[in-house]
């Protein structure tokens, strides 16, 4: 049994004891942050663990507690980032639950996965993601375990662990069979963590006799300057290596699960006298560097099914059938930028999800008439002309059916009649839509719902001290829509155009009235598909000296 000095007890399993709340409580130290203590005994490879306590014992909702400590947690992470450059962070929330039927009390914990945090990470967005996970786990527990209710929020643990972005070279790994068959790589059998250096030595001193043995090469310490480097190397170490060894440049490529080459994961800023291409392979917790001797052979099957030799540019991945073309091509240097761990693709413009108050749907019909002037040119003969004979459009307003209207016309000067009619309707609609209504009085249910809300209904993120909760309402109807961030509310503006959707606008209908539309005062903006077809175009109708109603035609 081992004796724990902090707790003054003998324990049989010291590693389990170190993770217990009793031990952590006995190891607490004061910090520069309010209501935050440092757990002196960090577990395993953690840099530090912090305990963040509630500002008030009256806070029993996890959402409110997490919102209150947002700035504190971000400050802790930011402080450690300055020292360590890149780290891994995980949060663990401790909540005291009570079972009313027998007054049983139990401390439950809910944690997040470790997430990589670097200098460019948005800490506030990261904390919001952590908060969502913790709140979700709390809710799942309450629903699955019948009768448990929250008694109090105990504390939040912020665990900071070491992170090495390129943990390579810890162990020798054999190459996949499909890569070995290409005879494009040299995998040196090393028993240390310096496979990166052995690959560079193999590039500088090629040999035909036992090239996969370290004994076939001079020792790296006699040739290379590796001062200030740590092994296995990180990207920063590789940059430092290139600075200290001015004649050497390095590109590093990765290998997917299906054994296809990807990258470059690391790319040199300038190609130098000795250029080295390395393949980074990994398996479970092991990883390794391999020297790429022939890049064309390595990626040949990925690029083409033809068996002829290719000449590949390893800067932009373009390949050619001759070396002359390779040497004369203009290289557009490229680099693969990998997403961060657990990165998610999100829609970043929630203000564009609101419904448009008014939409107009229209269509034209035409007849083919004989062309009066059948003059011929060398390549063109005028035979028939498309003449608009009728049009119809429907004004649709979901929130105010009184604005709904159907307009149609059949007869002469159809295009001009359409432009005149739509211009009057646009001006009428603009004056109606441009009136901003105050919010209607809230019902008791709406007020209670607003007070209890912890998430913005627009972006689905939590409220904070810097981006607080406000009332959002429809400026057209005055109806309350939901609780929103102040910033989301300001961005959730009225739509500044009235869309008119035509069937086959781009291919046909726009040619029938575009000339008449151009005669009306106000500019036209086009999004062309080619010289004859337009994806959409916008017509600005001036209403007064200050404002302009915007009419937008779009093809569906």
Coordinates of C-alpha atoms in Angstrom, one line a residue:
X1 CA 0.0 0.0 0.0
X2 CA 1.1 3.5 -0.8
X3 CA 0.9 6.5 1.6
X4 CA -0.8 9.7 0.4
X5 CA 0.7 12.7 2.1
X6 CA -2.0 15.0 1.0
X7 CA -4.8 12.9 2.5
X8 CA -2.7 11.3 5.3
X9 CA -4.0 7.8 4.5
X10 CA -2.6 4.5 3.1
X11 CA -4.3 3.5 -0.2
X12 CA -4.1 0.2 -2.2
X13 CA -4.7 1.8 -5.6
X14 CA -2.9 5.1 -5.7
X15 CA -3.8 5.9 -9.3
X16 CA -7.5 5.5 -8.6
X17 CA -7.1 7.5 -5.4
X18 CA -5.5 10.4 -7.2
X19 CA -8.7 10.7 -9.4
X20 CA -11.0 10.8 -6.3
X21 CA -12.7 14.1 -5.3
X22 CA -11.4 13.6 -1.7
X23 CA -7.7 13.7 -2.9
X24 CA -8.3 16.6 -5.3
X25 CA -10.0 18.6 -2.5
X26 CA -6.9 18.1 -0.3
X27 CA -4.6 19.3 -3.1
X28 CA -6.3 22.6 -3.8
X29 CA -4.2 25.7 -4.2
X30 CA -5.2 29.4 -4.6
X31 CA -4.9 31.0 -8.0
X32 CA -5.1 34.5 -9.6
X33 CA -8.7 33.8 -10.7
X34 CA -11.7 34.4 -8.6
X35 CA -13.5 31.2 -7.3
X36 CA -10.8 29.1 -9.0
X37 CA -8.4 26.7 -7.3
X38 CA -5.5 24.7 -8.8
X39 CA -5.5 21.0 -8.1
X40 CA -1.8 20.5 -7.2
X41 CA -1.8 16.8 -8.1
X42 CA -2.2 16.6 -11.8
X43 CA -3.1 13.1 -13.1
X44 CA -0.9 11.4 -15.7
X45 CA 0.2 13.7 -18.6
X46 CA -2.0 16.6 -17.6
X47 CA -0.3 20.0 -17.4
X48 CA -2.8 21.2 -14.8
X49 CA -6.3 20.8 -13.4
X50 CA -8.4 23.7 -12.1
X51 CA -11.6 23.6 -10.0
X52 CA -14.1 26.4 -10.8
X53 CA -16.6 27.0 -8.1
X54 CA -20.1 28.7 -8.4
X55 CA -20.2 32.4 -7.7
X56 CA -23.4 31.8 -5.7
X57 CA -24.9 28.8 -3.9
X58 CA -28.3 29.8 -5.4
X59 CA -27.3 28.8 -8.9
X60 CA -28.7 25.3 -9.5
X61 CA -29.1 25.3 -13.3
X62 CA -26.1 24.0 -15.3
X63 CA -26.9 26.5 -18.1
X64 CA -26.7 29.5 -15.8
X65 CA -23.6 28.2 -14.0
X66 CA -21.8 27.6 -17.3
X67 CA -22.8 31.0 -18.7
X68 CA -21.5 32.8 -15.5
X69 CA -18.0 31.1 -15.7
X70 CA -17.5 31.4 -19.5
X71 CA -15.0 34.3 -19.2
X72 CA -13.2 32.7 -16.3
X73 CA -12.6 29.4 -18.1
X74 CA -11.5 31.1 -21.3
X75 CA -9.0 33.2 -19.3
X76 CA -7.5 30.0 -17.7
X77 CA -7.1 28.4 -21.1
X78 CA -5.7 31.5 -22.7
X79 CA -3.1 31.8 -19.9
X80 CA -1.9 28.2 -20.5
X81 CA -1.9 28.7 -24.3
X82 CA 0.6 31.5 -23.9
X83 CA 3.1 29.2 -22.2
X84 CA 2.4 25.9 -24.1
X85 CA 1.4 27.1 -27.6
X86 CA -0.9 24.1 -28.1
X87 CA -2.8 22.0 -25.5
X88 CA -5.7 19.6 -25.1
X89 CA -8.7 20.6 -22.9
X90 CA -11.5 18.7 -21.3
X91 CA -14.3 19.9 -18.9
X92 CA -15.9 17.8 -16.1
X93 CA -19.1 19.1 -14.4
X94 CA -19.9 17.9 -10.9
X95 CA -23.6 18.1 -9.9
X96 CA -25.2 17.1 -6.6
X97 CA -28.4 15.2 -7.2
X98 CA -31.1 14.2 -4.7
X99 CA -33.7 11.4 -4.8
X100 CA -36.8 12.9 -2.9
X101 CA -38.4 9.5 -2.1
X102 CA -35.6 8.5 0.3
X103 CA -33.5 11.7 0.5
X104 CA -30.6 9.9 -1.1
X105 CA -27.9 12.3 -2.3
X106 CA -25.3 11.5 -4.9
X107 CA -22.5 13.5 -6.7
X108 CA -22.6 12.8 -10.4
X109 CA -20.0 14.0 -13.0
X110 CA -20.4 14.7 -16.7
X111 CA -17.4 15.3 -19.0
X112 CA -16.5 16.3 -22.5
X113 CA -13.9 14.7 -24.8
X114 CA -10.4 16.2 -24.9
X115 CA -10.2 18.8 -27.7
X116 CA -7.1 20.3 -29.2
X117 CA -6.7 24.0 -28.6
X118 CA -4.2 26.2 -30.5
X119 CA -3.4 29.9 -30.7
X120 CA -6.0 30.5 -33.4
X121 CA -8.9 28.6 -31.6
X122 CA -12.0 30.6 -30.8
X123 CA -12.2 29.9 -27.1
X124 CA -15.7 31.3 -26.6
X125 CA -17.1 29.1 -29.4
X126 CA -15.3 26.1 -28.0
X127 CA -16.7 26.7 -24.5
X128 CA -20.2 26.9 -26.0
X129 CA -19.7 23.5 -27.6
X130 CA -18.5 22.1 -24.3
X131 CA -21.5 23.6 -22.6
X132 CA -23.9 22.0 -25.0
X133 CA -22.4 18.6 -24.4
X134 CA -22.5 18.9 -20.6
X135 CA -26.1 20.2 -20.5
X136 CA -27.1 17.4 -22.9
X137 CA -25.6 14.8 -20.6
X138 CA -27.2 16.3 -17.5
X139 CA -30.6 16.1 -19.3
X140 CA -30.1 12.5 -20.4
X141 CA -29.3 11.5 -16.9
X142 CA -32.4 13.2 -15.4
X143 CA -34.6 11.5 -18.0
X144 CA -33.1 8.0 -17.7
X145 CA -32.8 7.9 -13.9
X146 CA -36.3 8.4 -12.6
X147 CA -36.8 10.8 -9.7
X148 CA -33.3 12.4 -9.5
X149 CA -33.4 16.2 -9.2
X150 CA -30.6 18.8 -9.0
X151 CA -29.8 19.8 -5.4
X152 CA -26.8 22.1 -6.3
X153 CA -23.9 22.7 -8.7
X154 CA -20.8 21.5 -7.0
X155 CA -18.0 22.7 -9.3
X156 CA -16.4 22.4 -12.8
X157 CA -13.0 20.9 -13.4
X158 CA -10.9 22.2 -16.3
X159 CA -8.3 19.7 -17.2
X160 CA -5.3 20.8 -19.4
X161 CA -3.2 18.1 -21.0
X162 CA -0.1 18.1 -23.2
X163 CA -0.5 18.1 -26.9
X164 CA 2.2 17.3 -29.5
X165 CA 0.7 18.0 -33.0
X166 CA 3.1 15.6 -34.7
X167 CA 3.9 12.7 -32.5
X168 CA 6.0 10.7 -34.9
X169 CA 9.0 8.5 -34.6
X170 CA 8.0 6.8 -31.3
X171 CA 8.1 3.3 -32.9
X172 CA 9.1 1.7 -36.2
X173 CA 6.1 0.8 -38.4
X174 CA 6.0 -1.3 -41.5
X175 CA 4.5 0.1 -44.7
X176 CA 1.2 -1.2 -46.2
X177 CA 1.7 -3.9 -48.9
X178 CA 0.2 -1.6 -51.6
X179 CA 2.9 1.0 -50.8
X180 CA 5.7 -1.5 -50.7
X181 CA 4.8 -2.8 -54.2
X182 CA 5.3 0.6 -55.7
X183 CA 9.0 0.5 -54.6
X184 CA 8.7 4.3 -54.1
X185 CA 9.7 4.6 -50.4
X186 CA 12.6 3.7 -48.1
X187 CA 11.5 2.6 -44.7
X188 CA 14.6 2.7 -42.4
X189 CA 14.5 0.4 -39.4
X190 CA 15.4 2.5 -36.4
X191 CA 15.2 1.7 -32.7
X192 CA 15.1 5.3 -31.5
X193 CA 12.7 8.2 -32.0
X194 CA 14.8 9.9 -34.7
X195 CA 13.3 8.3 -37.9
X196 CA 12.8 11.9 -39.1
X197 CA 16.6 12.5 -39.1
X198 CA 17.5 9.1 -40.5
X199 CA 15.3 9.8 -43.5
X200 CA 17.1 13.1 -44.2
X201 CA 20.5 11.4 -43.9
X202 CA 19.3 8.7 -46.4
X203 CA 18.3 11.4 -48.9
X204 CA 21.7 13.1 -48.5
X205 CA 23.8 9.9 -48.6
X206 CA 22.1 7.3 -50.8
X207 CA 23.4 3.8 -50.8
X208 CA 22.5 0.5 -52.5
X209 CA 23.8 -1.8 -49.8
X210 CA 21.3 -2.3 -47.0
X211 CA 19.6 1.1 -47.4
X212 CA 17.0 0.2 -44.7
X213 CA 19.7 -0.1 -42.0
X214 CA 20.9 2.9 -39.9
X215 CA 24.4 1.4 -39.9
X216 CA 24.6 2.1 -43.7
X217 CA 24.7 5.9 -43.1
X218 CA 26.8 8.4 -41.1
X219 CA 25.3 9.3 -37.8
X220 CA 22.9 12.3 -38.0
X221 CA 24.7 14.1 -35.1
X222 CA 27.8 14.4 -37.3
X223 CA 26.0 16.0 -40.2
X224 CA 22.9 17.8 -39.1
X225 CA 22.3 20.7 -36.7
X226 CA 19.5 19.6 -34.4
X227 CA 20.0 22.1 -31.6
X228 CA 16.8 23.2 -29.9
X229 CA 14.8 20.3 -31.3
X230 CA 12.7 17.8 -29.3
X231 CA 11.9 14.3 -30.5
X232 CA 9.5 13.1 -31.7
X233 CA 9.4 16.4 -33.6
X234 CA 6.5 18.9 -33.9
X235 CA 5.8 21.2 -36.8
X236 CA 7.7 24.0 -34.9
X237 CA 10.7 21.7 -34.5
X238 CA 10.7 21.0 -38.3
X239 CA 10.6 24.8 -39.0
X240 CA 13.5 25.2 -36.6
X241 CA 15.4 22.4 -38.3
X242 CA 15.0 24.1 -41.7
X243 CA 16.3 27.4 -40.3
X244 CA 19.4 25.7 -38.8
X245 CA 20.1 23.6 -41.9
X246 CA 19.9 26.1 -44.7
X247 CA 20.5 23.7 -47.6
X248 CA 17.6 21.4 -46.7
X249 CA 13.9 21.8 -47.4
X250 CA 11.1 19.3 -46.3
X251 CA 7.6 18.4 -47.4
X252 CA 5.6 15.9 -45.4
X253 CA 2.7 13.9 -46.8
X254 CA 0.1 11.7 -45.0
X255 CA -1.5 8.4 -45.6
X256 CA -5.3 7.8 -45.4
X257 CA -6.9 4.6 -44.1
X258 CA -7.4 3.4 -47.7
X259 CA -3.6 3.9 -48.3
X260 CA -4.1 7.0 -50.5
X261 CA -1.5 9.7 -50.2
X262 CA -2.8 13.1 -49.0
X263 CA -1.2 16.4 -48.2
X264 CA 1.2 18.1 -48.0
X265 CA 0.7 18.2 -44.2
X266 CA 3.8 20.3 -43.9
X267 CA 5.2 22.3 -46.7
X268 CA 8.5 24.2 -47.0
X269 CA 8.5 27.9 -47.8
X270 CA 11.3 27.5 -50.3
X271 CA 12.7 24.5 -52.2
X272 CA 16.4 24.2 -51.5
X273 CA 19.5 22.2 -52.7
X274 CA 18.5 19.1 -50.7
X275 CA 14.8 18.6 -50.9
X276 CA 13.3 15.8 -48.9
X277 CA 9.8 14.3 -49.3
X278 CA 8.6 12.4 -46.2
X279 CA 5.6 10.1 -45.7
X280 CA 4.0 10.2 -42.3
X281 CA 2.3 7.0 -41.3
X282 CA 0.4 6.1 -38.1
X283 CA -1.3 3.1 -36.5
X284 CA -3.2 3.4 -33.2
X285 CA -0.8 5.4 -30.9
X286 CA 2.3 4.7 -33.0
X287 CA 3.6 6.8 -35.8
X288 CA 6.7 6.9 -38.1
X289 CA 8.4 8.8 -40.9
X290 CA 9.3 7.2 -44.2
X291 CA 11.5 8.6 -47.0
X292 CA 9.8 9.0 -50.4
X293 CA 12.3 8.2 -53.1
X294 CA 10.0 8.4 -56.1
X295 CA 6.9 10.5 -55.7
X296 CA 5.6 9.7 -59.2
X297 CA 5.5 5.9 -58.4
X298 CA 3.9 6.5 -55.0
X299 CA 0.9 8.4 -56.4
X300 CA 0.7 7.1 -60.0
X301 CA -2.4 4.9 -59.4
X302 CA -4.2 7.7 -57.7
X303 CA -3.7 10.1 -60.7
X304 CA -4.2 7.9 -63.8
X305 CA -4.9 4.4 -65.0
X306 CA -2.4 4.7 -67.8
X307 CA 0.9 2.8 -67.3
X308 CA 3.0 5.4 -69.1
X309 CA 5.5 7.4 -67.0
X310 CA 4.3 10.7 -65.6
X311 CA 6.2 13.8 -64.6
X312 CA 4.7 15.2 -61.4
X313 CA 5.0 18.5 -59.7
X314 CA 5.0 17.8 -56.0
X315 CA 4.2 21.5 -55.3
X316 CA 0.8 21.6 -57.0
X317 CA 0.2 17.9 -57.9
X318 CA -0.2 18.5 -61.6
X319 CA 1.4 15.9 -63.8
X320 CA 2.6 15.9 -67.4
X321 CA 3.7 13.4 -70.1
X322 CA 7.1 15.1 -70.6
X323 CA 9.8 16.6 -68.4
X324 CA 9.8 19.7 -70.7
X325 CA 6.2 20.5 -69.9
X326 CA 6.8 20.0 -66.2
X327 CA 9.7 22.4 -66.2
X328 CA 7.8 25.1 -68.1
X329 CA 4.5 25.0 -66.3
X330 CA 3.5 27.8 -64.0
X331 CA 3.2 26.2 -60.5
X332 CA 0.3 27.2 -58.3
X333 CA 1.7 26.1 -54.9
X334 CA -0.8 24.3 -52.8
X335 CA -1.0 22.9 -49.2
X336 CA -3.6 20.8 -47.4
X337 CA -5.0 22.6 -44.4
X338 CA -6.5 20.0 -42.1
X339 CA -9.5 20.8 -39.9
X340 CA -9.0 20.8 -36.1
X341 CA -10.0 17.7 -34.1
X342 CA -13.8 17.4 -33.8
X343 CA -14.3 20.3 -36.1
X344 CA -17.8 20.7 -37.4
X345 CA -19.2 22.4 -40.5
X346 CA -21.8 25.0 -39.5
X347 CA -24.1 27.4 -41.2
X348 CA -22.7 30.8 -40.3
X349 CA -25.4 33.2 -41.5
X350 CA -28.5 32.3 -39.4
X351 CA -30.0 35.8 -40.2
X352 CA -30.6 34.5 -43.8
X353 CA -33.0 31.8 -42.6
X354 CA -35.9 34.1 -41.8
X355 CA -39.0 34.0 -44.1
X356 CA -39.4 36.6 -46.8
X357 CA -42.7 38.5 -46.1
X358 CA -43.7 38.8 -49.8
X359 CA -42.9 36.7 -52.9
X360 CA -44.2 37.2 -56.4
X361 CA -44.6 34.3 -58.9
X362 CA -44.9 35.2 -62.6
X363 CA -44.9 33.8 -66.1
X364 CA -45.1 35.0 -69.7
X365 CA -46.5 33.4 -72.8
X366 CA -45.6 34.3 -76.4
X367 CA -46.3 33.6 -80.1
X368 CA -44.1 33.1 -83.0
X369 CA -44.8 35.8 -85.7
X370 CA -43.3 36.0 -89.2
X371 CA -40.4 38.4 -89.3
X372 CA -41.3 41.4 -91.5
X373 CA -37.7 42.1 -92.5
X374 CA -36.3 38.9 -93.9
X375 CA -32.9 40.3 -94.7
X376 CA -30.0 37.8 -94.7
X377 CA -26.4 38.1 -93.7
X378 CA -23.6 35.7 -94.4
X379 CA -24.5 33.4 -91.5
X380 CA -28.0 34.5 -90.3
X381 CA -31.5 34.6 -91.8
X382 CA -34.3 36.4 -89.9
X383 CA -37.4 34.1 -90.1
X384 CA -39.6 34.5 -87.0
X385 CA -39.8 36.7 -83.9
X386 CA -41.0 35.8 -80.4
X387 CA -43.7 38.3 -79.3
X388 CA -45.0 38.4 -75.7
X389 CA -48.8 38.0 -75.8
X390 CA -49.8 37.7 -72.1
X391 CA -48.4 37.6 -68.6
X392 CA -49.7 36.8 -65.1
X393 CA -48.2 37.1 -61.7
X394 CA -49.4 36.3 -58.2
X395 CA -48.4 38.4 -55.1
X396 CA -48.2 36.1 -52.1
X397 CA -47.9 37.3 -48.4
X398 CA -48.2 34.5 -45.8
X399 CA -48.5 36.8 -42.8
X400 CA -51.1 39.2 -44.3
X401 CA -53.5 37.5 -46.8
X402 CA -55.1 40.8 -47.6
X403 CA -52.0 41.7 -49.7
X404 CA -52.4 38.6 -51.9
X405 CA -53.4 39.5 -55.4
X406 CA -53.5 38.0 -58.9
X407 CA -52.7 40.2 -61.9
X408 CA -53.0 39.1 -65.6
X409 CA -53.1 40.7 -69.0
X410 CA -53.5 39.6 -72.6
X411 CA -53.0 42.0 -75.5
X412 CA -50.7 44.4 -77.3
X413 CA -47.5 45.9 -75.7
X414 CA -47.5 43.1 -73.2
X415 CA -43.9 43.7 -72.0
X416 CA -44.6 47.4 -71.3
X417 CA -47.8 46.7 -69.5
X418 CA -46.0 44.2 -67.3
X419 CA -43.3 46.6 -66.3
X420 CA -45.8 49.4 -65.6
X421 CA -48.0 47.1 -63.5
X422 CA -45.2 45.5 -61.5
X423 CA -43.7 49.0 -60.9
X424 CA -46.9 50.2 -59.3
X425 CA -47.3 47.1 -57.1
X426 CA -43.6 47.2 -56.0
X427 CA -44.1 50.8 -54.9
X428 CA -47.3 49.9 -53.0
X429 CA -45.7 46.9 -51.3
X430 CA -42.6 48.8 -50.4
X431 CA -44.6 51.5 -48.5
X432 CA -46.5 48.8 -46.6
X433 CA -43.5 46.7 -45.7
X434 CA -41.4 49.7 -44.8
X435 CA -43.6 50.4 -41.7
X436 CA -41.9 49.1 -38.6
X437 CA -44.3 47.8 -35.9
X438 CA -43.5 47.7 -32.2
X439 CA -43.6 44.4 -30.5
X440 CA -47.0 43.2 -29.3
X441 CA -47.6 42.7 -25.6
X442 CA -46.2 39.3 -24.5
X443 CA -48.5 36.6 -23.1
X444 CA -47.7 35.1 -19.7
X445 CA -46.5 31.9 -21.4
X446 CA -44.2 33.9 -23.8
X447 CA -42.7 35.8 -20.8
X448 CA -42.0 32.7 -18.8
X449 CA -40.5 31.0 -21.8
X450 CA -38.3 34.0 -22.5
X451 CA -37.1 34.2 -18.8
X452 CA -36.2 30.5 -18.7
X453 CA -34.4 30.5 -22.1
X454 CA -30.7 29.9 -22.1
X455 CA -30.1 29.5 -25.8
X456 CA -30.6 31.9 -28.7
X457 CA -33.4 30.7 -30.9
X458 CA -31.6 32.0 -34.0
X459 CA -28.1 30.6 -33.7
X460 CA -28.8 28.0 -30.9
X461 CA -25.8 29.2 -28.8
X462 CA -25.8 30.1 -25.1
X463 CA -26.2 33.7 -23.9
X464 CA -23.3 35.4 -22.2
X465 CA -22.4 38.7 -20.5
X466 CA -21.0 40.1 -23.7
X467 CA -23.8 38.9 -25.9
X468 CA -26.9 39.1 -23.7
X469 CA -30.5 38.1 -24.2
X470 CA -33.1 40.4 -25.9
X471 CA -36.6 40.1 -27.2
X472 CA -36.8 39.5 -31.0
X473 CA -40.0 40.3 -32.9
X474 CA -41.3 40.5 -36.4
X475 CA -41.2 44.1 -37.5
X476 CA -43.9 43.5 -40.1
X477 CA -46.5 41.9 -37.8
X478 CA -45.2 42.9 -34.3
X479 CA -45.3 39.2 -33.2
X480 CA -42.8 38.1 -30.6
X481 CA -40.5 35.4 -32.2
X482 CA -38.2 34.3 -29.4
X483 CA -35.2 35.1 -27.1
X484 CA -32.1 36.1 -29.1
X485 CA -28.6 37.4 -28.7
X486 CA -28.3 41.1 -29.0
X487 CA -26.0 40.6 -32.1
X488 CA -28.3 38.1 -33.7
X489 CA -31.3 40.4 -33.2
X490 CA -29.5 43.3 -34.9
X491 CA -28.5 41.1 -37.8
X492 CA -32.0 39.6 -38.2
X493 CA -33.1 42.5 -40.4
X494 CA -36.0 42.8 -42.8
X495 CA -35.3 41.4 -46.2
X496 CA -34.3 44.4 -48.4
X497 CA -35.7 43.0 -51.7
X498 CA -38.9 41.6 -53.1
X499 CA -38.2 38.4 -55.1
X500 CA -40.1 37.7 -58.3
X501 CA -39.8 34.1 -59.3
X502 CA -40.3 33.2 -63.0
X503 CA -40.5 29.8 -64.7
X504 CA -37.4 29.6 -67.0
X505 CA -36.5 33.3 -66.5
X506 CA -32.9 32.7 -67.4
X507 CA -33.5 30.7 -70.6
X508 CA -36.5 32.6 -72.1
X509 CA -38.8 35.0 -70.2
X510 CA -36.3 37.7 -69.3
X511 CA -35.6 38.3 -73.1
X512 CA -39.3 39.3 -73.5
X513 CA -39.3 42.3 -71.1
X514 CA -35.6 43.2 -70.2
X515 CA -35.5 46.0 -72.8
X516 CA -38.7 47.6 -71.4
X517 CA -37.4 47.2 -67.8
X518 CA -34.2 49.0 -68.7
X519 CA -36.2 52.1 -69.8
X520 CA -37.6 52.6 -66.3
X521 CA -35.5 54.9 -64.0
X522 CA -33.1 52.9 -61.8
X523 CA -30.1 50.7 -62.3
X524 CA -30.0 47.0 -63.1
X525 CA -27.5 44.6 -61.6
X526 CA -26.9 41.3 -63.4
X527 CA -25.5 37.9 -62.5
X528 CA -24.8 36.5 -66.0
X529 CA -24.6 32.8 -66.9
X530 CA -23.2 33.7 -70.3
X531 CA -23.6 36.5 -72.8
X532 CA -27.3 35.6 -73.5
X533 CA -28.6 34.1 -70.2
X534 CA -28.8 35.6 -66.7
X535 CA -29.1 33.6 -63.5
X536 CA -30.8 36.6 -61.9
X537 CA -31.0 40.3 -62.1
X538 CA -31.9 43.1 -59.7
X539 CA -33.9 46.2 -60.6
X540 CA -33.8 49.2 -58.3
X541 CA -37.0 51.3 -58.3
X542 CA -36.5 54.7 -56.7
X543 CA -39.3 55.6 -54.3
X544 CA -38.0 58.9 -52.9
X545 CA -34.7 60.7 -52.7
X546 CA -33.5 58.6 -49.8
X547 CA -34.8 55.1 -50.4
X548 CA -35.1 52.6 -53.3
X549 CA -37.2 49.5 -53.4
X550 CA -35.2 46.6 -54.7
X551 CA -36.9 44.2 -57.2
X552 CA -35.0 40.9 -57.5
X553 CA -35.8 38.3 -60.3
X554 CA -34.6 34.8 -59.6
X555 CA -34.9 31.6 -61.5
X556 CA -36.2 28.5 -59.7

